[in-house]
CSV table of C-alpha atoms in Angstrom, one decimal:
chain,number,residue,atom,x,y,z
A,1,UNK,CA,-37.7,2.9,-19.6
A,2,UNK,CA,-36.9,5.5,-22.4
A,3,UNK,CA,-39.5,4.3,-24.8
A,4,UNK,CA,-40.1,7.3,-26.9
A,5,UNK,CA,-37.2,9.2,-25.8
A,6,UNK,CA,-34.4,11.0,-28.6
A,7,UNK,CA,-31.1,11.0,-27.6
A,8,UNK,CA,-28.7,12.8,-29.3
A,9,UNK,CA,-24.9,11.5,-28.1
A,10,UNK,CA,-21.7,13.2,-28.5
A,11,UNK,CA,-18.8,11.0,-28.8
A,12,UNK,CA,-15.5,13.0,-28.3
A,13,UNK,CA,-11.8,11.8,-28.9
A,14,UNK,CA,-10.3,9.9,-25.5
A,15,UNK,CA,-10.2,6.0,-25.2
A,16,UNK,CA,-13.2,6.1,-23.0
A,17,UNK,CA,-14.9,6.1,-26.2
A,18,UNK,CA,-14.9,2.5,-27.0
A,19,UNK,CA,-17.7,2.4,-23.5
A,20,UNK,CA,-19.9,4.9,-25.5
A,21,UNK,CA,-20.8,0.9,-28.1
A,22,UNK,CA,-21.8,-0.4,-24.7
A,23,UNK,CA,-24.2,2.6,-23.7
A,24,UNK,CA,-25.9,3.3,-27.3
A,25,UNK,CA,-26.7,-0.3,-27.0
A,26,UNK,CA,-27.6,-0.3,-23.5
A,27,UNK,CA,-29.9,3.3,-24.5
A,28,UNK,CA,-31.2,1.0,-27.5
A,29,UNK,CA,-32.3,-1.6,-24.8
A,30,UNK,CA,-34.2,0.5,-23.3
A,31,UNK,CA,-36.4,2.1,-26.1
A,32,UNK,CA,-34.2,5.3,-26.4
A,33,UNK,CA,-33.6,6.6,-30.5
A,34,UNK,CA,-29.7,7.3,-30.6
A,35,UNK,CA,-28.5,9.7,-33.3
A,36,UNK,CA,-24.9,10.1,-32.9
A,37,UNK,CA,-22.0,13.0,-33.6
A,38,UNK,CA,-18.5,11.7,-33.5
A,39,UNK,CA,-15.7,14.1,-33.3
A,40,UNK,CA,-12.6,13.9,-35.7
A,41,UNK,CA,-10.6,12.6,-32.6
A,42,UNK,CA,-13.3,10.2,-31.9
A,43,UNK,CA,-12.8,8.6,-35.3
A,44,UNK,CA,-9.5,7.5,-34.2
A,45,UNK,CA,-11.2,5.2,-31.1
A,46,UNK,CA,-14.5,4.5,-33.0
A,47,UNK,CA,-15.3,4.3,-36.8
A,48,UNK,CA,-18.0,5.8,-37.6
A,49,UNK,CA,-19.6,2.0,-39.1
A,50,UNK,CA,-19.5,0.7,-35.5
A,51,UNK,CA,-21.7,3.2,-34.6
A,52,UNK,CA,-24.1,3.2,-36.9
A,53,UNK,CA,-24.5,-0.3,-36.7
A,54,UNK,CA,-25.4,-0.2,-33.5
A,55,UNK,CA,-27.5,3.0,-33.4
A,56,UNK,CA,-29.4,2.0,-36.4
A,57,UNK,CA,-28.8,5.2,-37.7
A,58,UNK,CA,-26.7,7.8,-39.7
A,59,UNK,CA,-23.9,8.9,-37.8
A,60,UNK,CA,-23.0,12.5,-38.5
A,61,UNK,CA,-19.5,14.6,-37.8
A,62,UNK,CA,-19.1,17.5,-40.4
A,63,UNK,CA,-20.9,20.6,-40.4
A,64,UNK,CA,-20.7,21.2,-43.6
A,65,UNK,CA,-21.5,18.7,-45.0
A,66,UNK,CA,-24.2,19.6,-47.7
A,67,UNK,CA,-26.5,16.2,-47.5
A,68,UNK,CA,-26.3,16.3,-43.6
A,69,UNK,CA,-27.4,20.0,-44.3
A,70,UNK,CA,-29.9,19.2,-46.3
A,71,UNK,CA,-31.6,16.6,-44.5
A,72,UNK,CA,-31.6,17.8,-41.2
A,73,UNK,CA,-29.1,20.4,-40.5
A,74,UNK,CA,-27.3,21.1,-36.9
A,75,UNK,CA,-29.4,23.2,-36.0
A,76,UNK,CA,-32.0,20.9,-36.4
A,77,UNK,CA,-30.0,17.8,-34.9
A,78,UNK,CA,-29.4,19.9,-31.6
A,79,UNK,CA,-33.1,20.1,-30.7
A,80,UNK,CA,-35.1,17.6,-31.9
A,81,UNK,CA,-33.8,15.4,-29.0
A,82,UNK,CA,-34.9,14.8,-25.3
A,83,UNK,CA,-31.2,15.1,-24.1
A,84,UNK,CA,-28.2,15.3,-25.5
A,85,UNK,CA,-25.4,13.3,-23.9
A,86,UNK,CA,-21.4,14.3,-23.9
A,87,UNK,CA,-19.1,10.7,-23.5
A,88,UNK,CA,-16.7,10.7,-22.9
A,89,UNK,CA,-16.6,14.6,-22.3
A,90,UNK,CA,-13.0,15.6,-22.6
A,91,UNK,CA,-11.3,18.4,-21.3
A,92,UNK,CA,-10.9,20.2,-24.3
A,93,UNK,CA,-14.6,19.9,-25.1
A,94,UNK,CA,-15.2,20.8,-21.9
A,95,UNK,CA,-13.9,24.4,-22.6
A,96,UNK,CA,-14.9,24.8,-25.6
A,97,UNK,CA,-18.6,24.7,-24.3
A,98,UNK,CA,-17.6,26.9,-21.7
A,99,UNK,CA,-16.1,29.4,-23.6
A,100,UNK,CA,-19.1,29.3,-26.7
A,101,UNK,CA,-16.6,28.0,-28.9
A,102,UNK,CA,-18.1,26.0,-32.4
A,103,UNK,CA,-15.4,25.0,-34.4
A,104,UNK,CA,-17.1,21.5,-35.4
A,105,UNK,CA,-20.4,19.7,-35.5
A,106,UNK,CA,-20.4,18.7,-32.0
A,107,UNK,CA,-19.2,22.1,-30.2
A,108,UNK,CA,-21.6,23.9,-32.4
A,109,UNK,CA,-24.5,21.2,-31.9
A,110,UNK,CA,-23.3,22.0,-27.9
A,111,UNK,CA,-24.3,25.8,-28.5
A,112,UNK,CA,-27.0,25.8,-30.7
A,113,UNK,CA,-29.1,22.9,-28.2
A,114,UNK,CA,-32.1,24.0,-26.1
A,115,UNK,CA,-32.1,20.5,-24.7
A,116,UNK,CA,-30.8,19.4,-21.2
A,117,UNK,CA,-27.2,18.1,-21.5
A,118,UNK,CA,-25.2,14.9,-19.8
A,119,UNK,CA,-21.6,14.9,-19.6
A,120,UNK,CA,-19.5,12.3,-18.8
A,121,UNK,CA,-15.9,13.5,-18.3
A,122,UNK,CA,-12.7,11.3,-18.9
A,123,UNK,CA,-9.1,12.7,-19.0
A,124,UNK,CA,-6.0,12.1,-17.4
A,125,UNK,CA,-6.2,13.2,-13.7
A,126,UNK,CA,-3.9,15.8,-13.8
A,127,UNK,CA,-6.2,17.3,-16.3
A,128,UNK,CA,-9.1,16.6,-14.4
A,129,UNK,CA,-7.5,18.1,-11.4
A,130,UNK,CA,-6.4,21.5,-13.6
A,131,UNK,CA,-7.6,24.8,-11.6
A,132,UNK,CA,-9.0,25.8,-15.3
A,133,UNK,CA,-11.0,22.2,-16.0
A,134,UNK,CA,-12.6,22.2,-12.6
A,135,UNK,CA,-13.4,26.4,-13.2
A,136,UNK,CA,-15.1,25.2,-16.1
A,137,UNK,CA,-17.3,22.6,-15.1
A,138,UNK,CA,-18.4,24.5,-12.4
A,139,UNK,CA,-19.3,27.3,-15.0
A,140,UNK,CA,-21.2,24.5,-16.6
A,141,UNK,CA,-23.0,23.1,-13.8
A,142,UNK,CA,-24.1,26.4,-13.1
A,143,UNK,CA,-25.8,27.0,-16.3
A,144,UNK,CA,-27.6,23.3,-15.7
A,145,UNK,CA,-25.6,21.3,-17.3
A,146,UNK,CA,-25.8,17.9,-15.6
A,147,UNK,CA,-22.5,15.8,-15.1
A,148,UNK,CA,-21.8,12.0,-14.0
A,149,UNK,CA,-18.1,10.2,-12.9
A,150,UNK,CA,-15.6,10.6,-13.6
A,151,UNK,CA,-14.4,7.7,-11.6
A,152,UNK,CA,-11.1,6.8,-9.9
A,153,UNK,CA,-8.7,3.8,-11.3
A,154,UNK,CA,-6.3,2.7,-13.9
A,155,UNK,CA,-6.0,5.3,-16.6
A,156,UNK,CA,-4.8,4.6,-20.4
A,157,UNK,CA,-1.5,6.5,-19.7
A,158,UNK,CA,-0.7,3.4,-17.2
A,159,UNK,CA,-1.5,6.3,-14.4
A,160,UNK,CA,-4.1,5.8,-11.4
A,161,UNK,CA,-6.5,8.6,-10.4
A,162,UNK,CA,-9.3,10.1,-10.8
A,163,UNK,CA,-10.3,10.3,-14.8
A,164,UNK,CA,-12.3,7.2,-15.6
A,165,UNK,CA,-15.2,7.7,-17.3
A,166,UNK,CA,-18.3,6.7,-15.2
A,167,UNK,CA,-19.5,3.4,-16.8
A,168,UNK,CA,-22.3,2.9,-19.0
A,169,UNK,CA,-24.5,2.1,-16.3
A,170,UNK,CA,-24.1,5.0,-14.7
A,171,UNK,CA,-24.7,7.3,-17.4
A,172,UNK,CA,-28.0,5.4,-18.4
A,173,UNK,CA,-29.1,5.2,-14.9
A,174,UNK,CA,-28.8,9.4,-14.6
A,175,UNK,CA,-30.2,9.7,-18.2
A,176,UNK,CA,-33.3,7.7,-17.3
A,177,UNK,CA,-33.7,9.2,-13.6
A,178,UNK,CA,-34.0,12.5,-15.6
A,179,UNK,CA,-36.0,11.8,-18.3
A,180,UNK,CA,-38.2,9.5,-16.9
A,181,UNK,CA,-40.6,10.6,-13.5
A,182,UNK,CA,-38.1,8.1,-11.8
A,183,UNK,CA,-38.9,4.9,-10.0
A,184,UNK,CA,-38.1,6.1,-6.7
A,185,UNK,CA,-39.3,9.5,-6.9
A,186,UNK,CA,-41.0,10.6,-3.6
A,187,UNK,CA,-38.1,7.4,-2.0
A,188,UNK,CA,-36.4,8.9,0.7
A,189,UNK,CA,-33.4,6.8,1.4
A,190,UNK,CA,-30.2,6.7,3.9
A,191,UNK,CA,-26.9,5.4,2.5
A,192,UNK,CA,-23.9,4.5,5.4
A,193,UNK,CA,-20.4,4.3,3.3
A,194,UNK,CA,-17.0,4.3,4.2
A,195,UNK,CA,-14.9,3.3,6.9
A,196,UNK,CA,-15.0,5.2,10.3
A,197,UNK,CA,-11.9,6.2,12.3
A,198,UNK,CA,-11.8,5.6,16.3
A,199,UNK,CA,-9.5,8.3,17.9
A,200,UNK,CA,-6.5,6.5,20.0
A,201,UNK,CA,-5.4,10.3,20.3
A,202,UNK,CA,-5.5,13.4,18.6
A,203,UNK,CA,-2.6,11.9,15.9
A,204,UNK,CA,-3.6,8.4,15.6
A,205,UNK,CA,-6.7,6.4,15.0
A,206,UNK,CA,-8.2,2.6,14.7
A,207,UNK,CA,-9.5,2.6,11.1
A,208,UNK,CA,-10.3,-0.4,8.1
A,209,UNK,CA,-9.0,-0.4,4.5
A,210,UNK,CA,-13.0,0.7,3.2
A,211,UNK,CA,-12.5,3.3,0.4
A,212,UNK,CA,-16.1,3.9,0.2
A,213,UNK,CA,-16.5,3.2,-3.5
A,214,UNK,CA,-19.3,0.5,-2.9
A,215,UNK,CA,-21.6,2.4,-1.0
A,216,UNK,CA,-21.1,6.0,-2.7
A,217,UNK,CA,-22.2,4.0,-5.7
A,218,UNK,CA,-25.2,3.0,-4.1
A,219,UNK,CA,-26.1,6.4,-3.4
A,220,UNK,CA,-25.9,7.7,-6.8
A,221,UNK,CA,-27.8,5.1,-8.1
A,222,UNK,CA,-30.7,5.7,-6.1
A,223,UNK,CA,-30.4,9.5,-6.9
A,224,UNK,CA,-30.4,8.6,-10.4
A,225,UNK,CA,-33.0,6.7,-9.9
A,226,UNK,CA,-35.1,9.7,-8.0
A,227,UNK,CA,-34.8,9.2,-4.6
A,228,UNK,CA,-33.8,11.9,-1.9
A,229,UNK,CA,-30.7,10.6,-0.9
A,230,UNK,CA,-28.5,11.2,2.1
A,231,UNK,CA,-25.5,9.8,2.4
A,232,UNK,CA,-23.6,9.3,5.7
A,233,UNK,CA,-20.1,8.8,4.9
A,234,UNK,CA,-17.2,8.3,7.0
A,235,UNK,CA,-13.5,9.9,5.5
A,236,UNK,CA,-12.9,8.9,2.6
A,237,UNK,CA,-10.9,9.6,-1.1
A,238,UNK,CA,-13.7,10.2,-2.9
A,239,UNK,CA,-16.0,13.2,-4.5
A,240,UNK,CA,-19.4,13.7,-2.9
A,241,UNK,CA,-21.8,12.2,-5.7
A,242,UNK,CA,-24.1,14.3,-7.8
A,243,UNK,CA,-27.7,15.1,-6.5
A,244,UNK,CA,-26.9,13.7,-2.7
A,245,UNK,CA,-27.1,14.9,0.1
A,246,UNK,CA,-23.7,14.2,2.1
A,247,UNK,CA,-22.9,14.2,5.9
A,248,UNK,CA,-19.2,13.6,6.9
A,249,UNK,CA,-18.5,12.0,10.1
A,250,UNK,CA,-15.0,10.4,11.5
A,251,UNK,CA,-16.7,7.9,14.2
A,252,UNK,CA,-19.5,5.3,14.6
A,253,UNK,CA,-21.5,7.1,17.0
A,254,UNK,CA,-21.0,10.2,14.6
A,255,UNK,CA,-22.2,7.8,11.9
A,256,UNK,CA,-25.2,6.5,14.1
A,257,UNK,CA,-26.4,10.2,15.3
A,258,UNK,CA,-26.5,11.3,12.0
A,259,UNK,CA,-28.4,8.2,10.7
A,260,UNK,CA,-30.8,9.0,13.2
A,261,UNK,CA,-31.4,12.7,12.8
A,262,UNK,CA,-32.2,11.5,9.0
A,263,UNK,CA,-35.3,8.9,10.3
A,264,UNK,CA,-38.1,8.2,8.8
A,265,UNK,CA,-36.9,7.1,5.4
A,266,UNK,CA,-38.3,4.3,3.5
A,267,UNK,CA,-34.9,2.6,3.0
A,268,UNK,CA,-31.7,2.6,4.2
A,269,UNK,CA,-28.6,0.4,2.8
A,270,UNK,CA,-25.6,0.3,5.5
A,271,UNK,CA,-22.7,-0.2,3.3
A,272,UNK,CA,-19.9,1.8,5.5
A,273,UNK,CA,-17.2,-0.9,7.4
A,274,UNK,CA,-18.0,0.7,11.0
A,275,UNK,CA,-15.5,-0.2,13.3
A,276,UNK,CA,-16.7,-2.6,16.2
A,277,UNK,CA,-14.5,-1.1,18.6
A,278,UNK,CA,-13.6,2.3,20.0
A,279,UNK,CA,-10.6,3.1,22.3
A,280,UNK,CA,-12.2,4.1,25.7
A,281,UNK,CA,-9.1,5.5,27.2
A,282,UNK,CA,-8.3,7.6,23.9
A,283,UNK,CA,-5.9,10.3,25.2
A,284,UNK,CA,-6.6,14.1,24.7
A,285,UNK,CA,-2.8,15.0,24.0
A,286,UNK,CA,-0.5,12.8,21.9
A,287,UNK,CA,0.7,9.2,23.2
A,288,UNK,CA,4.8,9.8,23.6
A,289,UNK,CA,6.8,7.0,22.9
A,290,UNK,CA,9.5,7.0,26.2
A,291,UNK,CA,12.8,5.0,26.1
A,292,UNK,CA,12.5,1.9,28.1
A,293,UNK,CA,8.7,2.2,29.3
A,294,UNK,CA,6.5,-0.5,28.2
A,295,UNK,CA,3.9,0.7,25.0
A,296,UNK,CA,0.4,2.4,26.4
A,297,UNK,CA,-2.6,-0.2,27.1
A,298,UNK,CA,-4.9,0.8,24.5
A,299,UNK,CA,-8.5,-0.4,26.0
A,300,UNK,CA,-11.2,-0.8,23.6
A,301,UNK,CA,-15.6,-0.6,24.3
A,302,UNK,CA,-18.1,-1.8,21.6
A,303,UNK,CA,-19.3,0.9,19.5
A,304,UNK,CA,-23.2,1.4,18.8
A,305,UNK,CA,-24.7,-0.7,16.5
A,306,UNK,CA,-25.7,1.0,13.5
A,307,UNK,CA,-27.3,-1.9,11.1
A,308,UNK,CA,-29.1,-3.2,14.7
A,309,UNK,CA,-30.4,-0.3,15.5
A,310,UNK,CA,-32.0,0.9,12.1
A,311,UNK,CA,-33.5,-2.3,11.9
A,312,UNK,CA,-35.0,-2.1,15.3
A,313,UNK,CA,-35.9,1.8,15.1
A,314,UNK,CA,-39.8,0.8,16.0
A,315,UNK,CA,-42.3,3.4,14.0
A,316,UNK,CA,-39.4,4.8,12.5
A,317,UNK,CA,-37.7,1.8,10.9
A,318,UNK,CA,-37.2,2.2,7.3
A,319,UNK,CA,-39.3,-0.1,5.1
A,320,UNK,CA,-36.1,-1.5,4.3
A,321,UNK,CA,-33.4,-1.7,5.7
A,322,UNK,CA,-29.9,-3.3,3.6
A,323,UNK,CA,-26.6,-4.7,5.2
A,324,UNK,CA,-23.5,-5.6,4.2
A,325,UNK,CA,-21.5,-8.4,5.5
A,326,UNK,CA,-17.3,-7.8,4.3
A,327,UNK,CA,-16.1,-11.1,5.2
A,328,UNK,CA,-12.6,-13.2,4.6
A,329,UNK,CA,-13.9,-16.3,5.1
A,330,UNK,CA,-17.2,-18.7,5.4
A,331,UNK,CA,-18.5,-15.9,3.8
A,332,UNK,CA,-22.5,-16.9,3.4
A,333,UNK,CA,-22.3,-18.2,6.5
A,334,UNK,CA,-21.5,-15.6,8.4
A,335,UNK,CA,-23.6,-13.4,5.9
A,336,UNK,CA,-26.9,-15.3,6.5
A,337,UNK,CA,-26.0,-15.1,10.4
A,338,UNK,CA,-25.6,-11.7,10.5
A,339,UNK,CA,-29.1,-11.3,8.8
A,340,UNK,CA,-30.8,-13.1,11.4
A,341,UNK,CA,-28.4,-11.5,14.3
A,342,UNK,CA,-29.1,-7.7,12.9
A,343,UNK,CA,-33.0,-8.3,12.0
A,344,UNK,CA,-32.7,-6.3,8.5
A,345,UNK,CA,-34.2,-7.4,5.6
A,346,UNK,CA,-31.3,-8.2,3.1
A,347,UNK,CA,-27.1,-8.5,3.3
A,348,UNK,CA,-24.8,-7.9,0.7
A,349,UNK,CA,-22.3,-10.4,1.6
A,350,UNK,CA,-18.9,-10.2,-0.4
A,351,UNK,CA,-14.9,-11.9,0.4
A,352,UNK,CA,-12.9,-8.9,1.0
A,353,UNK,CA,-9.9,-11.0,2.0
A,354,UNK,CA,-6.4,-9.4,0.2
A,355,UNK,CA,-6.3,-11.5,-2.8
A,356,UNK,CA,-9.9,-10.2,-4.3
A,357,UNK,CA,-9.0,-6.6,-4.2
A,358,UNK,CA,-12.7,-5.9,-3.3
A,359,UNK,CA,-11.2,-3.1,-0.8
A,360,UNK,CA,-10.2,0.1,-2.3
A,361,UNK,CA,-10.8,-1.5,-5.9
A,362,UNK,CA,-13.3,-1.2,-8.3
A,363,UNK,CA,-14.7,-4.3,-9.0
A,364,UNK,CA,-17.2,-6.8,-6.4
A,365,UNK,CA,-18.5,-10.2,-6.2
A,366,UNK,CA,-21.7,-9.9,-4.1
A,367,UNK,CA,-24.5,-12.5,-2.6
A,368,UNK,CA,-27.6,-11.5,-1.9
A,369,UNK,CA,-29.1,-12.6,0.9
A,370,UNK,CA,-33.1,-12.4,1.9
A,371,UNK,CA,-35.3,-14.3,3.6
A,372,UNK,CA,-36.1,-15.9,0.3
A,373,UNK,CA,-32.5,-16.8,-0.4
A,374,UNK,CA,-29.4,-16.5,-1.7
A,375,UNK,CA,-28.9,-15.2,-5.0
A,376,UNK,CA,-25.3,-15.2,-6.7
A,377,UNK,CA,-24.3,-12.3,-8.3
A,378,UNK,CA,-21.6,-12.1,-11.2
A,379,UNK,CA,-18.3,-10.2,-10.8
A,380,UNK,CA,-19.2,-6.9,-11.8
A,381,UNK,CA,-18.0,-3.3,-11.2
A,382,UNK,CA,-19.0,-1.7,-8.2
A,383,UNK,CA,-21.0,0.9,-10.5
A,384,UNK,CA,-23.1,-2.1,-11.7
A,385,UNK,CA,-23.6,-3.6,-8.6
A,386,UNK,CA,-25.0,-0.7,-7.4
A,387,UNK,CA,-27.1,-0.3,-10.3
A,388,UNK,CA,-28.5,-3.9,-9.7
A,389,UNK,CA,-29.0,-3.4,-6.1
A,390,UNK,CA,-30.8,0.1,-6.8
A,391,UNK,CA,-33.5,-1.9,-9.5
A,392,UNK,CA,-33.6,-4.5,-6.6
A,393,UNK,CA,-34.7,-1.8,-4.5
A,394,UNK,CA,-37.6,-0.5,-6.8
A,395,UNK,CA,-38.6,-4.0,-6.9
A,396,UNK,CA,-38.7,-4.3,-3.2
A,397,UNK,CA,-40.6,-1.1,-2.4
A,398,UNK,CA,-43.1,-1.6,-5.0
A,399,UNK,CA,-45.9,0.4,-3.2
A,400,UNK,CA,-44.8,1.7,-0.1
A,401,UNK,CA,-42.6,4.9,-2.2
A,402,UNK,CA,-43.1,8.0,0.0
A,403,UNK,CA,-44.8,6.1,3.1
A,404,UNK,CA,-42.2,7.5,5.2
A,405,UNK,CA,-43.1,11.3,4.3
């Protein structure tokens, strides 16, 4: 909770900004005080009304304005926060606080702040792939400055990539892991995500259509939320999340050795689509296709069990230990008999048959299953399922935090 806490947000011009009603209300929810700057850009997404209507307080976006001046002055609006948070963090704002510049209430609130500072970037890919963008926010991060997202998707300009703004839940989830002690401080926890690729020669591979979103989710909610997190993933698209530890592999027994050399932890959620198989007569020199000669027998082996075994690790088994179950049909079914089959604690059963778009997009429709039940969980963004799963997991633990350590 933020009971207490002053956050001061900055609301810059980029369509993202319509999310940042969503967040002050979300901030609100949670006991935080939200004072808000809009840029002049921003006004063109958000009025200024909307915003004060749901901050419950004045909005501010002139410097010199001689009644904002009066009453509290930037100077003064820049520290007496707890945080101040940047979304959506464009790329021009971006440089301007890289560079010092203060050409308008929020770049100069950005200079003039002694207070730790959020950003949540959102541009057009291209822009967010710029040589001079990335410079910057390493400049940034380097000087402290804390960032979350952006996220890969659909952009505004009808362009996919990576650009999205990280969604509200995200950005409270980080703001709340920083501010507050964190519920899972002291949590050490192990996060599988991904697909893995099974070598059929040094060119080609046996692979699945996993992009990893899900489970690299997970893993920055539970950072958020304070636990030391490591994250086993296999190749995938994606940016190694903020505050995680991350250990790339290519194959399930990679995948299981370096779950292992992580042990004890006091949870582990295995969200990576492992392949069951791996080709035991994988050649060392590419497979040539010859005229007239029948194609290559390709003989497969079971590959380790990496769910099993974490759940049957003896002393060293996590607390808890979390599956999923990506099914295209009888999904609960096969959920709740994997549950039983594996010996874990929960599955996170979800239909990833073609016509959901659950692989490789952003959104998920989830069960959980325990040994309690089944509970149903609403179509959500893989950002919020994570986030839901992550409080489910502070639930869970309650007080075995740190028993591992």
């Amino acid at each position: 909770m933020l009971d207490g806490k002053r956050i001061l947000l900055v609301i810059s011009g980029g369509i993202a900004a319509y999310k940042t009603l969503d967040l002050i209300r979300r901030l609100r929810e949670r006991g935080a005080a939200v004072r808000c700057v809009l840029t002049k850009n921003a006004q063109n997404f958000v009025t200024p009304l909307s915003v004060q209507t749901l901050s419950g307080e004045k909005v501010f976006s002139d410097t010199f304005s001689l009644t904002d001046e009066h009453e509290i002055g930037h100077i003064t609006l820049a520290r007496d926060c707890d945080m101040v948070v940047v979304a959506p963090a464009t790329a021009n704002l971006i440089a301007k606080m890289t560079t010092g510049l203060a050409d308008d209430l929020a770049s100069t609130a950005l200079l003039v702040t002694d207070q730790p500072v959020v950003l949540a970037p959102a541009m057009n890919f291209r822009m967010w792939e710029n040589p001079a963008t990335q410079a910057n926010l390493a400049a940034l991060k380097a000087r402290g400055v804390r960032t979350v997202g952006p996220n890969s998707g659909m952009l505004a300009e009808g362009e996919a990539g990576m650009g999205r703004m990280a969604e509200p839940s995200e950005i409270l989830a980080l703001v709340e892991g920083l501010l507050a002690a964190g519920p899972l401080r002291g949590v050490k926890a192990l996060v599988t995500s991904g697909p893995t690729f099974e070598p059929i020669d040094p060119v080609r591979f046996i692979g699945n259509r996993s992009s990893g979103k899900q489970g690299h989710a997970i893993a920055s909610a539970l950072a958020r939320l304070g636990a030391e997190v490591t994250l086993v993933t296999g190749p995938v698209r994606l940016t190694d999340p903020a505050g995680v530890t991350t250990v790339h592999v290519e194959t399930a027994r990679e995948m299981l050795g370096a779950c292992l050399g992580r042990l004890p932890v006091d949870v582990a959620v295995c969200a990576a689509a492992v392949a069951d198989w791996t080709v035991s007569n994988a050649s060392k020199e590419k497979r040539k296709k010859e005229a007239g000669a029948p194609p290559p027998a390709i003989e497969l082996a079971p590959n380790p069990d990496i769910l099993a075994t974490l759940s049957e690790s003896g002393g060293a088994r996590p607390h808890l230990v979390v599956g999923f179950a990506a099914e295209t049909e009888r999904v609960l079914e096969h959920a709740g008999a994997k549950l039983e089959r594996k010996g874990c604690d929960w599955i996170v059963a979800n239909d990833v048959s073609p016509a959901t778009g659950t692989f490789g997009g952003d959104f998920n429709t989830v069960h959980l299953i325990t040994r309690a039940g089944t509970e149903p969980w609403p179509r959500a963004s893989k950002a919020d399922v994570a986030e839901r799963l992550a409080w489910r997991i502070v639930d869970a633990l309650g007080g075995h935090k740190g028993e591992q350590e």
